[in-house]
Amino acid sequence: MTHCRREAMHAQWDILLDDEFIEAWIHGIVIECCDGIKRRFYPRIFTYSADYPEK
Amino acid sequence: MDSSSTLVVEDGQSLAQRRPRRIIALPPRYRYEDDLPVALPSVSSSSEAAIAPPITPQIDGNPHTSSLISKVSKFFKTRRNAFGLWRKYTTEKPPTHDPEQHVTLKNLVDYETQQSQSTIADFGPYPNENSYLLGQWYWNHGTQKSKESFQDLLSIVSNSEFKPEDVANTPWRQIDAQLATNPFDGEDHEWMDEDAGWHRKPVKIPVPFHSRTKQPGVEEFYLGDFYHRPLVEVIKAKLLDPEHHTRFHYEPFELWWTPSGASSTSRVHGELYTSPAFIESYQAVLESANEPGCTLEKVVFGMMFASDATLLTNFGDAKLWPGYLYCGNDTKYARCQPSSNCCEHVAYFQAVSCSLLHSVYRWAHYRR
């Protein structure tokens, strides 16, 4: 039971954090902001506030 | 005739109205005008002296120490605002984009001003207000006639704004049909919408079985379909939104408080973009090697995930487990308001269902 729940959560996060996201994490995403300046954005995860569905 | 009755005649006031009123004093905290909230000091308001002069590196022959000193001493400071708050950037130059200069009193208070409510009225499928009022009366007043309902109808048609030509040509049947349609009718209607950007992927989980079960080894079980939006697309959409852009802090800073007349300063914590974690992460990104041939400004996009189970019905166990994404470059005061549209749905997590556990159990104990 616990194993299934943990695997389920990990499998879904594995899909969510896809290769495209990993690429953006390492190399950044270039976006022309609304003020006309191009910036390279590096996504970083700071918080994850959630219930723990694995329990 | 006494003098008081003469007074009644004179100013037309009764005895009760003329009695002296007690002066009720407000508690002291309300008696003085409170300071109105103000934005953080603007980066453009900083004087030339606000930039700390770099400390001359000591000639101790150690290149490592001297470079460290010169690196640490270069930062950009703003002036103090009315409350003694000031910003300290870890970089030498002021930020290229300062959201605080767009902050007005209106952004800082919850009080809705009258002007903001004067939006153009939208009557949905109804062509005008009178048609809407009649339609509303027809659908929302129950199936039986009542005196109150009749009064309501009279008040609609006797209103000076009411024009018979407004309702004469209203396509009532068409409007009712439009109201009755459910946008979520039809299978996969919403999910398969390309514009919504949702993706669907089947999820399988591996379950190991030990050697004493009937079928040892690892077996995969189908969990369900996982609906999600690609994170990169969500981030791009967020950054391209002009409304979010005005509020986003692309560079983190330290917020400090120096009360007037005090010699000590203290660090103020409160936002993700003033937190040590964000500054640390930003420094790491700055110090990392640039992409080949790229001289663009490097910015950290702070992601804050949240998720919580949501019960869909009052009875039964129909549950959804939505995953949300907030952006930490945005101020928390915007994030906490549902009307600011800061929260992005990124996923609907599938929970382990009873039927899956049942099939796992069957696999372990019985041969197919």
XYZ file of C-alpha atoms in Angstrom, chain A residues 1 3-5 7-9 11-13 15-18 20-21 24 26-27 29-35 37-53, chain B residues 96-97 201 203 205-206 208 223 226 228 231-233 236 239-240 242 245 250 277-278 281 285 291 294 296-308 321 349-350 352 357:
86
model
C 0.000 0.000 0.000
C 4.861 1.336 -1.693
C 2.129 1.854 -4.299
C 1.364 5.353 -3.059
C 5.526 4.906 -6.551
C 2.385 6.634 -7.807
C 3.561 10.037 -6.594
C 5.827 8.344 -11.314
C 3.663 11.433 -11.695
C 6.366 13.867 -10.632
C 6.236 13.026 -15.847
C 5.809 16.577 -14.562
C 9.538 17.269 -14.338
C 10.048 16.344 -17.963
C 12.121 20.046 -21.348
C 12.032 21.288 -17.764
C 15.384 24.787 -18.801
C 20.313 23.692 -16.619
C 20.451 26.116 -19.519
C 14.881 29.871 -20.907
C 15.345 33.044 -22.912
C 12.256 35.223 -22.792
C 11.710 38.729 -24.056
C 9.948 40.361 -21.127
C 7.203 42.927 -21.400
C 9.712 45.766 -20.983
C 14.531 43.277 -22.366
C 15.569 39.699 -23.072
C 16.437 37.741 -19.965
C 17.525 34.182 -19.355
C 15.338 32.591 -16.687
C 16.463 29.698 -14.528
C 13.556 27.930 -12.823
C 14.313 26.918 -9.241
C 11.990 25.148 -6.832
C 11.833 26.799 -3.415
C 8.811 25.436 -1.650
C 6.592 22.403 -1.912
C 3.716 22.667 0.469
C 1.497 19.679 0.167
C -0.195 16.927 2.009
C 1.619 13.678 1.776
C -0.638 11.348 -0.160
C 16.761 46.694 -14.737
C 13.170 46.284 -13.701
C -0.221 10.503 -19.944
C 0.881 6.221 -15.396
C 3.710 1.858 -11.223
C 6.021 -1.085 -10.635
C 7.713 -5.992 -6.627
C -2.647 3.722 -12.096
C -2.173 11.777 -15.334
C -0.692 17.906 -16.433
C 6.005 23.359 -16.645
C 8.091 25.235 -19.193
C 4.944 26.360 -21.008
C 6.693 31.107 -20.292
C 6.581 35.656 -17.724
C 4.898 36.959 -20.871
C 2.203 42.030 -18.745
C 5.601 41.525 -15.282
C 13.654 39.647 -11.271
C 17.595 30.964 -0.131
C 16.607 33.027 -3.149
C 20.316 30.584 -5.591
C 23.198 31.252 -11.151
C 25.711 29.840 -22.102
C 25.079 34.630 -24.327
C 21.714 38.172 -21.366
C 20.766 39.044 -17.832
C 20.355 35.894 -15.751
C 17.283 35.634 -13.556
C 15.978 33.029 -11.139
C 12.339 32.047 -11.501
C 11.172 31.026 -8.040
C 8.752 28.134 -8.183
C 6.472 27.350 -5.286
C 4.458 24.176 -5.581
C 1.398 23.425 -3.550
C -1.116 20.655 -3.595
C -3.986 19.488 -1.498
C -5.560 16.152 -6.056
C -2.490 13.825 -9.309
C -3.970 10.369 -9.377
C -3.945 4.895 -5.600
C -4.798 -2.402 -4.606
